[in-house]
Amino acid sequence: MAPKQPIRAVGSARPSHLMFTGGIGAIVDLPNMAALIGGLDDWEPHYRNDTRVVLEPRLLDEVRRKVGRKVGELRLIPLSEEDDKANIGVPARPFPAWLRCTKCNRLDSIESKNFTYVNDKRKRPDLARFEHRNCGGKKDYKAVPARFLLACRAGHLDEFPYAWFVHRAAPCPKAEKPRLTMHDRAGNRAVNVQIKCEDCGSERNLRDAMGELGKANLPGCRGRHPHLNTFDDCLEDLSPLIVGASNLWFPQTASVLSVPPDSADKLAGLVADHWETVKEYQEAPDGLLGKMMLGMPDLKPFREFEAAELRAAMDAYIPGAQDTERRDLLEPEWKALTAKTLPDDGRNFTAVRDPEGVPERLKPFFTDVVRAERLREVRAFYGFTRLDAPDPEQPDLVPTAPISRREPTWVPTSEVFGEGLFLRIDADALQQWTAKVESSDAVQRLQSAWRQFRENRHSNRLTGGFDPMAGWPGTGYVVLHTLSHLLIRSIALECGYNSASLAERIYSNGDQAGILIYTAVPDAEGTLGGLVSLAEPNQLTRIVGKALTGAERCSGDPVCADHLPADPADSLHGAACHSCLFVSETTCERGNRFLDRRFVTDLGDDLAFFPSWA
């Protein structure tokens, strides 16, 4: 029986990094090595006693719909303990496991024992490294990861088969375990890395594995999930990648704001949770049902409702629909933020509006202003994709890679407490404006760019039904999104947060037309009060005026002001650039797409939704 391998710390990362940048199945580039984050099965032995469970029913239901009904908990990312002997940390393994000596260019796997793991300082994981001992009989030299990998769109990942490749799918005629070297000859046109077998003299350049022509020189996919230690059957083509490639790992997450449910949502949730009980009373008359609600312990959770309300909720409930039905996660948030009497649960959600309503100067622009003095955002990680980013409009278009060898019973979660500012716009006026400008050249070119973007993104790697206009958010969304970015850039200079610490939520669905700007950085700045203070009438009036007048000019004008996508371009913005509208990726919910100043302020096109500030 092989001796148990010691558990060593090889690096550190913030919980937010393990959710969105380098989570399960991702390769984390450490100072001296690359490490692959293991699946939930490897987390369990260390965190089975972790009691830090996040309670958020809406998010749990969404995760169950995507992953499976066995998911019973949302758990916070485990943190290391003060005791350095308590083996706490996210499990990871060296990957790729093929290393190259920086002195002699020896190329071999870790299993060959030619490379030695070195780190004699437990509290300095940044010093962890592999060394080629006695290289050339003189001294030790650092070994670095051989950076080439193979991946397929089904989410599988594998080592590059260097020996198989250099011998052209045949064994080495001189040695059972050939000695390989890797020579990086650099260059500015294409890959120029030579692999050589020192035993038989065979050589081959890795450029032979690249591009369409390279597919004939690669093996079939073995269906390997190295983060799970599993192999599947797979018929997909393999694509060569390098460690750090942007398309190696795309996280799949879902997020909600914790808001108190309104009466209808609360009752619908109770019916779903107690369906096996209440379905027995479905045929009872309302009069009898009301009496049973008062007297029967089984119906105690429903006593705050009328019998007619319970009847309507039972009639509307469809067993099993919550497992497959796509839900609007923003709807409960919209209800909470626009309620006549704002809810307050005293812990996760506290919101107020000024008794005098919207400031007089802002009434042409907004119909409601709400200060969210306390917010909690909860985000769950439930899977990832490779090569192609997940498609929110067609979730089945890109296969989701598993995060556990069996159906998971929990998923990693993060939560952040912050504050927010909600602004509501007249939805009827926005719809009327949209109808008026829908045939304009600017709108038509943005829609054409969206169609081109979808067709380019679909590519020949994706299968299934495809509608190139699926997911077009509408011109009204462009107005709200542009205004949101203008305000974020102005607010960041005033509220005490940097712009990367702010996030946006755009409510643009039928009768919804609003913007929520809030703080949303895990394990960072928390709640300072600087954001909600800007909702004071004088402050908000000044900020909005600054944002709208600033939108009239950009240092990139006239190029920026005149910009519109033109075929075959698929840039999803009009008059927008880094100087006037773009914000950080952590702030924008759509990757700086669907932005155009001409729809907010008059740039000479007579397309602006908002009246002139002057």
XYZ file of C-alpha atoms in Angstrom:
614
model
C 0.000 0.000 0.000
C 1.448 3.347 -1.029
C 2.249 5.713 1.825
C -0.245 8.517 2.375
C 0.945 11.718 0.764
C 1.392 14.647 3.149
C -0.885 17.656 2.706
C 1.126 20.744 1.882
C 0.126 24.366 1.401
C 1.150 25.527 -2.071
C -0.488 28.960 -2.252
C -3.280 31.193 -1.080
C -6.352 32.787 -2.633
C -9.299 34.870 -1.534
C -12.726 33.204 -1.388
C -13.972 35.438 -4.204
C -11.084 34.257 -6.407
C -12.087 30.631 -5.807
C -15.633 31.444 -6.920
C -15.147 33.522 -10.031
C -11.539 33.363 -11.252
C -9.999 30.041 -10.300
C -12.596 27.683 -8.854
C -13.213 23.954 -9.199
C -11.705 22.657 -12.443
C -9.614 25.785 -13.022
C -5.840 26.069 -13.129
C -4.438 28.607 -10.674
C -1.104 30.061 -11.714
C 1.001 30.112 -8.524
C 4.429 31.795 -8.278
C 6.407 28.652 -9.137
C 3.879 26.094 -10.300
C 0.372 25.620 -11.657
C -2.319 23.932 -9.552
C -5.702 22.483 -10.483
C -8.537 22.992 -7.983
C -10.154 19.663 -7.059
C -13.828 18.759 -7.048
C -16.271 18.691 -4.161
C -15.441 15.059 -3.380
C -11.947 16.174 -2.354
C -13.354 19.048 -0.307
C -15.615 16.806 1.757
C -13.044 15.109 4.056
C -11.838 18.504 5.251
C -15.149 20.397 5.384
C -17.786 17.846 6.304
C -18.052 19.538 9.707
C -18.259 23.031 8.246
C -21.515 24.503 9.563
C -21.344 27.839 7.723
C -24.437 27.257 5.607
C -26.079 30.132 3.724
C -29.875 30.209 3.871
C -31.299 31.595 0.637
C -34.287 29.550 -0.667
C -34.589 31.326 -4.023
C -30.964 30.674 -4.903
C -31.141 27.099 -3.630
C -34.132 26.432 -5.897
C -32.256 27.878 -8.876
C -29.191 25.719 -8.188
C -31.373 22.629 -7.819
C -32.945 23.365 -11.205
C -29.502 23.530 -12.802
C -27.655 20.784 -10.902
C -30.185 18.433 -9.341
C -32.651 18.059 -6.499
C -30.056 16.461 -4.227
C -28.453 19.842 -3.564
C -29.514 20.615 -0.019
C -27.102 23.319 1.114
C -25.290 26.434 0.020
C -21.960 26.518 1.867
C -19.505 29.369 2.208
C -16.034 28.842 0.784
C -14.003 27.180 3.592
C -11.380 29.379 5.202
C -8.061 28.333 6.674
C -7.780 28.173 10.437
C -5.252 29.850 12.699
C -3.875 26.448 13.684
C -1.297 25.715 10.980
C -1.568 21.995 11.746
C -5.261 21.858 10.873
C -5.201 20.709 7.249
C -7.715 23.254 6.022
C -7.563 24.609 2.510
C -9.065 24.078 -0.912
C -7.622 20.834 -2.334
C -5.409 21.248 -5.383
C -2.833 19.220 -7.297
C 0.033 20.169 -9.626
C -1.329 20.410 -13.145
C -0.042 20.132 -15.770
C 2.037 17.358 -14.261
C 4.678 17.644 -17.007
C 7.579 19.909 -16.064
C 10.592 21.367 -17.861
C 13.946 22.027 -16.245
C 14.955 25.659 -16.737
C 18.623 24.641 -17.127
C 18.806 21.493 -19.282
C 15.255 21.639 -20.794
C 14.506 18.094 -19.586
C 10.783 17.374 -20.136
C 9.179 14.773 -17.904
C 6.222 14.101 -15.635
C 6.195 14.485 -11.880
C 5.616 10.732 -11.550
C 9.035 10.084 -13.125
C 10.730 11.183 -9.872
C 13.148 13.333 -11.867
C 11.727 16.428 -10.176
C 11.567 17.016 -6.432
C 8.992 19.082 -4.555
C 10.708 21.632 -2.309
C 9.309 23.829 0.457
C 10.759 23.632 3.951
C 8.824 26.681 5.230
C 5.252 25.718 6.061
C 4.069 29.290 6.407
C 5.569 30.365 3.070
C 3.499 28.496 0.460
C 4.641 31.024 -2.130
C 8.061 29.345 -2.026
C 6.689 25.927 -3.040
C 8.381 24.686 -6.212
C 9.781 21.701 -8.081
C 13.504 21.310 -8.693
C 15.626 19.206 -11.004
C 18.169 17.904 -8.503
C 21.848 17.720 -9.493
C 21.120 18.921 -13.018
C 24.262 18.181 -14.984
C 25.813 16.799 -11.797
C 26.315 20.270 -10.372
C 23.338 21.963 -8.666
C 19.553 22.121 -8.436
C 17.522 24.118 -10.945
C 13.867 25.060 -10.848
C 11.425 23.091 -12.974
C 8.427 24.951 -14.423
C 5.145 23.612 -15.845
C 5.180 22.583 -19.495
C 2.440 24.947 -20.513
C 0.590 23.005 -23.230
C -2.732 21.215 -22.587
C -5.607 19.634 -24.496
C -9.286 20.397 -23.905
C -12.620 19.704 -25.550
C -15.918 21.576 -25.493
C -17.472 18.878 -23.269
C -15.281 20.183 -20.442
C -12.555 17.542 -20.516
C -8.935 18.495 -19.906
C -5.768 16.458 -20.425
C -1.993 16.652 -20.546
C -0.382 17.199 -23.913
C 0.922 13.754 -25.081
C 4.494 14.818 -25.767
C 5.962 11.314 -26.227
C 3.058 10.182 -28.436
C 3.319 13.403 -30.444
C 7.076 13.449 -31.083
C 7.064 9.762 -32.137
C 4.005 10.306 -34.376
C 1.637 7.986 -32.489
C 4.232 5.190 -32.253
C 6.413 3.983 -29.366
C 10.045 5.037 -29.168
C 12.152 2.369 -30.936
C 15.058 2.835 -28.500
C 13.536 3.182 -25.036
C 10.407 2.209 -23.135
C 10.426 5.544 -21.280
C 12.129 7.975 -23.651
C 14.031 11.017 -22.449
C 12.423 14.169 -23.868
C 13.580 17.768 -24.046
C 11.623 20.935 -24.844
C 13.318 23.827 -26.638
C 11.383 27.071 -26.824
C 12.773 28.975 -29.795
C 10.383 31.896 -29.420
C 9.193 33.845 -32.425
C 6.493 36.367 -33.222
C 4.401 34.534 -35.823
C 3.425 31.144 -34.451
C 4.249 28.505 -31.869
C 7.890 27.555 -32.180
C 8.534 24.917 -29.528
C 10.613 21.893 -30.494
C 10.145 18.548 -28.727
C 13.054 16.103 -29.064
C 13.571 12.492 -28.009
C 17.148 12.177 -26.797
C 17.042 8.367 -27.162
C 16.033 7.993 -30.807
C 16.585 11.523 -32.086
C 12.984 12.130 -33.212
C 11.986 15.814 -33.288
C 8.750 17.643 -33.885
C 7.560 21.223 -33.564
C 4.364 21.892 -31.593
C 3.090 24.070 -34.413
C 2.085 20.770 -36.050
C -0.607 20.438 -33.350
C -2.108 23.890 -33.820
C -5.075 25.058 -35.864
C -7.328 23.065 -38.135
C -4.439 21.152 -39.693
C -3.251 20.162 -36.243
C -6.404 18.147 -35.466
C -5.087 15.276 -37.580
C -1.964 15.194 -35.386
C -3.789 14.941 -32.055
C -5.227 11.857 -30.333
C -8.904 11.370 -29.520
C -10.342 12.776 -26.318
C -10.000 10.397 -23.361
C -12.845 12.121 -21.523
C -10.576 13.079 -18.642
C -11.741 15.255 -15.754
C -8.493 15.667 -13.794
C -10.232 17.638 -11.041
C -12.392 14.540 -10.384
C -9.890 11.793 -11.294
C -12.380 10.353 -13.786
C -12.489 9.358 -17.455
C -15.617 9.369 -19.650
C -16.496 8.346 -23.160
C -16.099 11.342 -25.447
C -16.279 11.894 -29.199
C -15.370 15.591 -29.215
C -12.311 16.997 -30.976
C -9.447 18.157 -28.798
C -8.067 21.684 -28.959
C -4.539 22.617 -27.801
C -4.377 25.335 -25.153
C -1.770 26.870 -22.929
C -1.936 27.376 -19.182
C -3.572 30.747 -18.601
C -5.658 30.737 -21.791
C -8.789 32.843 -21.332
C -11.052 30.097 -22.720
C -9.711 27.346 -20.471
C -12.340 27.891 -17.756
C -15.604 29.839 -17.569
C -17.466 29.783 -14.223
C -21.215 29.268 -14.046
C -22.827 31.118 -11.179
C -26.236 32.344 -10.084
C -26.856 35.261 -7.743
C -29.752 36.837 -5.895
C -30.289 39.681 -3.483
C -31.819 38.581 -0.200
C -35.176 40.339 -0.099
C -38.265 39.572 1.975
C -40.854 37.869 -0.264
C -44.197 39.531 -0.841
C -47.343 37.763 0.289
C -47.958 35.928 -3.016
C -44.358 34.724 -3.347
C -44.254 33.621 0.273
C -47.463 31.614 -0.100
C -46.275 30.026 -3.355
C -43.048 28.994 -1.639
C -44.947 27.475 1.305
C -47.172 25.485 -1.050
C -44.100 24.144 -2.885
C -42.384 23.221 0.388
C -45.480 21.531 1.890
C -47.075 20.165 -1.273
C -47.251 16.565 -0.074
C -49.292 17.824 2.861
C -51.572 20.446 1.299
C -52.467 18.398 -1.793
C -54.651 16.244 0.479
C -56.907 19.262 1.059
C -57.090 20.413 -2.555
C -60.713 19.326 -3.006
C -62.000 20.820 0.259
C -64.499 23.737 -0.079
C -63.171 27.163 0.914
C -65.310 27.294 4.051
C -64.075 23.914 5.278
C -60.511 24.707 4.193
C -60.564 27.869 6.310
C -61.630 25.918 9.393
C -58.982 23.258 8.782
C -56.317 25.963 8.455
C -57.211 27.141 11.963
C -57.442 23.734 13.570
C -55.088 21.327 11.839
C -51.364 21.335 12.767
C -50.432 20.340 9.199
C -51.801 23.659 7.928
C -50.324 25.851 10.655
C -47.771 27.521 8.289
C -50.683 28.885 6.199
C -52.728 30.525 8.968
C -51.708 34.069 8.073
C -53.429 33.668 4.677
C -57.074 33.472 3.631
C -58.533 30.169 2.444
C -59.183 31.668 -1.013
C -55.526 32.691 -1.292
C -54.373 29.194 -0.376
C -56.835 27.715 -2.884
C -55.490 29.946 -5.676
C -51.890 29.060 -4.801
C -52.653 25.337 -4.825
C -54.421 25.635 -8.171
C -51.460 27.517 -9.655
C -48.830 25.097 -8.379
C -47.533 22.503 -10.855
C -45.530 19.717 -9.165
C -42.036 19.403 -10.633
C -42.263 22.634 -12.630
C -39.773 24.325 -10.320
C -37.143 21.810 -11.424
C -37.245 22.815 -15.076
C -39.063 26.141 -15.324
C -36.790 29.073 -15.994
C -37.429 31.700 -13.343
C -36.881 35.432 -13.285
C -34.611 35.847 -10.269
C -34.993 39.631 -10.471
C -38.777 39.650 -10.050
C -38.822 39.352 -6.212
C -36.125 42.024 -5.982
C -38.159 44.361 -8.162
C -41.232 43.784 -6.013
C -39.279 44.561 -2.845
C -37.654 47.711 -4.227
C -40.895 49.106 -5.682
C -43.308 48.135 -2.906
C -45.526 50.937 -1.635
C -44.387 50.074 1.877
C -40.769 48.983 1.653
C -40.097 45.702 3.489
C -37.482 45.495 6.209
C -36.328 42.197 7.690
C -33.912 43.947 10.040
C -30.916 41.919 8.889
C -30.433 41.393 5.162
C -32.634 44.072 3.621
C -33.365 47.579 4.821
C -34.630 50.200 2.386
C -36.155 53.664 2.769
C -37.385 56.396 0.447
C -37.474 60.111 1.095
C -40.866 61.163 2.525
C -40.999 64.028 0.006
C -40.517 61.654 -2.921
C -38.362 62.278 -5.967
C -36.555 65.663 -5.933
C -38.372 68.195 -8.099
C -35.435 68.624 -10.469
C -35.319 64.857 -11.134
C -39.029 64.210 -11.726
C -38.620 64.356 -15.545
C -36.091 61.515 -15.210
C -37.198 59.229 -12.346
C -40.442 58.106 -10.742
C -38.927 56.687 -7.553
C -35.697 56.816 -5.560
C -34.904 54.228 -2.885
C -31.957 54.027 -0.518
C -31.076 50.396 0.186
C -29.211 50.867 3.456
C -28.600 47.142 3.891
C -28.275 44.545 1.137
C -26.986 40.991 0.969
C -25.958 39.415 -2.327
C -25.541 35.636 -2.380
C -23.835 33.923 -5.308
C -23.496 30.183 -5.884
C -21.022 28.346 -8.118
C -22.530 25.247 -9.750
C -20.360 24.356 -12.753
C -18.027 25.538 -15.487
C -17.427 25.264 -19.215
C -14.328 25.076 -21.384
C -13.571 26.616 -24.789
C -16.992 28.305 -25.016
C -18.490 30.640 -22.428
C -21.902 29.592 -21.080
C -24.845 31.047 -22.974
C -27.430 32.565 -20.573
C -30.133 32.535 -23.235
C -29.554 28.923 -24.308
C -28.140 27.118 -21.244
C -27.992 23.761 -23.039
C -25.916 25.135 -25.908
C -22.591 24.681 -24.086
C -22.066 21.531 -21.936
C -21.539 22.135 -18.227
C -18.642 20.236 -16.663
C -19.426 18.514 -13.342
C -17.959 19.680 -10.037
C -18.421 16.330 -8.285
C -18.146 12.653 -9.191
C -21.702 12.129 -8.010
C -24.690 14.431 -7.928
C -23.634 17.151 -5.471
C -25.425 17.709 -2.181
C -24.007 21.220 -1.728
C -22.327 23.923 -3.781
C -19.786 26.647 -2.881
C -21.318 30.028 -2.131
C -20.217 33.540 -1.303
C -22.148 36.336 0.335
C -21.483 40.048 0.594
C -23.236 42.720 2.615
C -23.424 46.199 1.228
C -25.645 49.128 0.356
C -27.366 50.345 -2.764
C -29.163 53.106 -4.617
C -32.270 52.249 -6.673
C -33.678 54.532 -9.367
C -36.951 53.813 -11.145
C -37.823 55.127 -14.607
C -41.294 55.469 -16.141
C -41.698 52.123 -17.968
C -44.607 53.357 -20.128
C -42.629 56.359 -21.345
C -39.646 54.133 -22.069
C -41.796 51.730 -24.112
C -43.281 54.608 -26.112
C -39.813 55.995 -26.817
C -38.602 52.529 -27.854
C -41.425 52.218 -30.386
C -40.498 55.626 -31.822
C -36.777 54.902 -32.348
C -36.978 51.172 -33.189
C -36.649 51.809 -36.933
C -33.735 54.245 -36.610
C -30.394 53.409 -38.186
C -28.675 53.334 -34.766
C -31.041 50.696 -33.359
C -31.002 48.644 -36.548
C -27.210 48.551 -36.588
C -27.032 47.511 -32.943
C -29.493 44.692 -33.634
C -27.491 43.651 -36.698
C -24.330 43.600 -34.568
C -26.095 41.392 -31.990
C -27.095 38.975 -34.755
C -23.508 38.906 -36.039
C -22.174 38.475 -32.505
C -24.451 35.491 -31.932
C -23.513 33.896 -35.246
C -19.798 34.365 -34.563
C -20.181 33.002 -31.069
C -22.253 30.030 -32.187
C -19.425 28.921 -34.494
C -19.074 25.400 -35.819
C -18.214 24.022 -32.375
C -21.727 24.423 -30.996
C -24.726 22.278 -31.800
C -28.453 22.491 -31.239
C -31.197 24.894 -32.240
C -29.953 28.424 -32.784
C -31.831 31.719 -32.937
C -29.380 34.552 -33.719
C -31.665 37.168 -32.104
C -32.252 35.209 -28.884
C -31.397 37.326 -25.884
C -31.620 40.737 -27.537
C -32.376 42.836 -24.418
C -34.223 45.625 -26.207
C -33.403 49.279 -26.792
C -34.895 50.205 -23.422
C -32.208 48.104 -21.769
C -29.516 50.067 -23.630
C -30.920 53.292 -22.156
C -30.959 51.927 -18.600
C -27.541 50.314 -18.938
C -25.947 53.459 -20.336
C -27.442 55.601 -17.571
C -26.189 53.112 -15.000
C -22.611 53.370 -16.261
C -22.768 57.173 -16.341
C -23.932 57.219 -12.732
C -21.373 54.642 -11.577
C -18.526 56.672 -13.003
C -19.831 59.813 -11.289
C -20.667 58.094 -8.002
C -17.230 56.465 -7.725
C -15.676 59.911 -7.387
C -17.984 60.836 -4.521
C -18.987 57.851 -2.361
C -15.680 56.515 -1.030
C -15.703 53.272 -3.044
C -13.619 52.656 -6.117
C -15.658 51.848 -9.221
C -14.564 48.185 -9.215
C -16.279 47.797 -5.818
C -19.644 48.812 -7.282
C -21.992 46.590 -9.259
C -25.178 47.124 -11.209
C -28.486 45.346 -11.588
C -30.670 46.408 -14.507
C -34.400 45.733 -14.256
C -35.777 45.827 -17.783
C -38.574 43.361 -18.342
C -42.047 44.465 -19.414
C -43.243 46.863 -16.725
C -39.853 46.895 -15.035
C -37.549 49.828 -15.702
C -35.004 50.561 -13.029
C -31.355 50.562 -11.959
C -29.772 49.333 -8.752
C -26.182 50.396 -8.081
C -24.722 48.633 -5.065
C -21.524 47.532 -3.362
C -20.731 43.915 -4.165
C -17.138 42.890 -3.469
C -16.775 39.832 -1.185
C -14.287 40.011 1.692
C -13.479 43.631 0.866
C -14.999 46.980 1.725
C -18.373 46.191 3.311
C -20.762 49.045 4.052
C -19.409 52.554 4.491
C -22.625 54.523 4.022
C -21.120 56.683 1.302
C -23.347 55.283 -1.440
C -26.762 55.696 0.217
C -25.814 59.190 1.388
C -25.807 60.224 -2.269
C -29.567 59.605 -2.392
C -30.155 62.775 -0.417
C -32.072 65.186 -2.703
C -29.317 67.756 -3.221
C -26.583 65.164 -3.574
C -28.536 63.003 -6.019
C -29.552 65.987 -8.128
C -25.937 67.058 -8.410
C -24.713 63.521 -9.271
C -27.362 62.970 -11.957
C -26.689 66.378 -13.481
C -22.975 65.656 -13.542
C -23.545 62.287 -15.202
C -25.905 63.565 -17.910
C -23.940 66.679 -18.801
C -20.742 64.629 -18.819
C -22.350 62.268 -21.343
C -22.559 65.092 -23.863
C -18.800 65.081 -24.353
C -16.032 62.488 -24.524
C -12.311 62.946 -25.067
C -12.718 60.439 -27.879
C -15.193 62.621 -29.799
C -16.000 62.927 -32.639
C -14.901 59.316 -33.214
C -16.773 58.048 -30.145
C -19.925 60.093 -30.758
C -20.174 58.891 -34.368
C -19.425 55.231 -33.655
C -21.922 52.544 -34.603
C -21.139 48.926 -35.460
C -20.961 48.208 -39.177
C -21.106 44.828 -40.891
C -19.183 42.559 -40.360
C -18.290 44.068 -36.953
C -19.995 42.611 -33.912
C -19.118 45.277 -31.311
C -22.239 45.695 -29.186
C -21.975 49.387 -28.409
C -22.496 52.667 -30.166
C -21.195 55.951 -28.785
C -19.244 54.418 -25.919
C -15.570 53.942 -25.062
C -13.151 53.657 -22.146
C -13.090 57.433 -21.757
C -16.829 57.905 -21.247
C -18.762 54.718 -20.413
C -16.772 51.522 -19.964
C -16.265 50.234 -16.416
C -14.468 47.244 -14.906
C -15.645 43.688 -15.578
C -16.566 43.221 -11.921
C -18.954 46.163 -12.167
C -20.803 45.608 -15.452
C -23.352 42.802 -15.744
C -23.009 42.584 -19.539
C -19.290 42.985 -20.208
C -19.529 46.627 -21.386
C -22.014 45.702 -24.094
C -25.300 47.455 -24.964
C -24.067 50.986 -24.309
C -24.737 54.123 -26.339
C -24.652 57.748 -25.172
C -26.900 58.928 -28.021
C -29.866 57.162 -26.379
C -29.405 59.059 -23.116
C -28.294 62.545 -24.153
C -28.669 64.394 -27.453
C -25.612 63.948 -29.665
C -27.307 65.452 -32.705
C -29.296 62.310 -33.615
C -32.525 63.320 -31.839
C -32.656 59.854 -30.251
C -32.181 60.729 -26.568
C -34.750 59.358 -24.110
C -33.999 61.840 -21.354
C -34.706 65.538 -21.750
C -31.803 67.980 -21.773
C -30.403 68.721 -18.328
C -29.845 72.395 -19.155
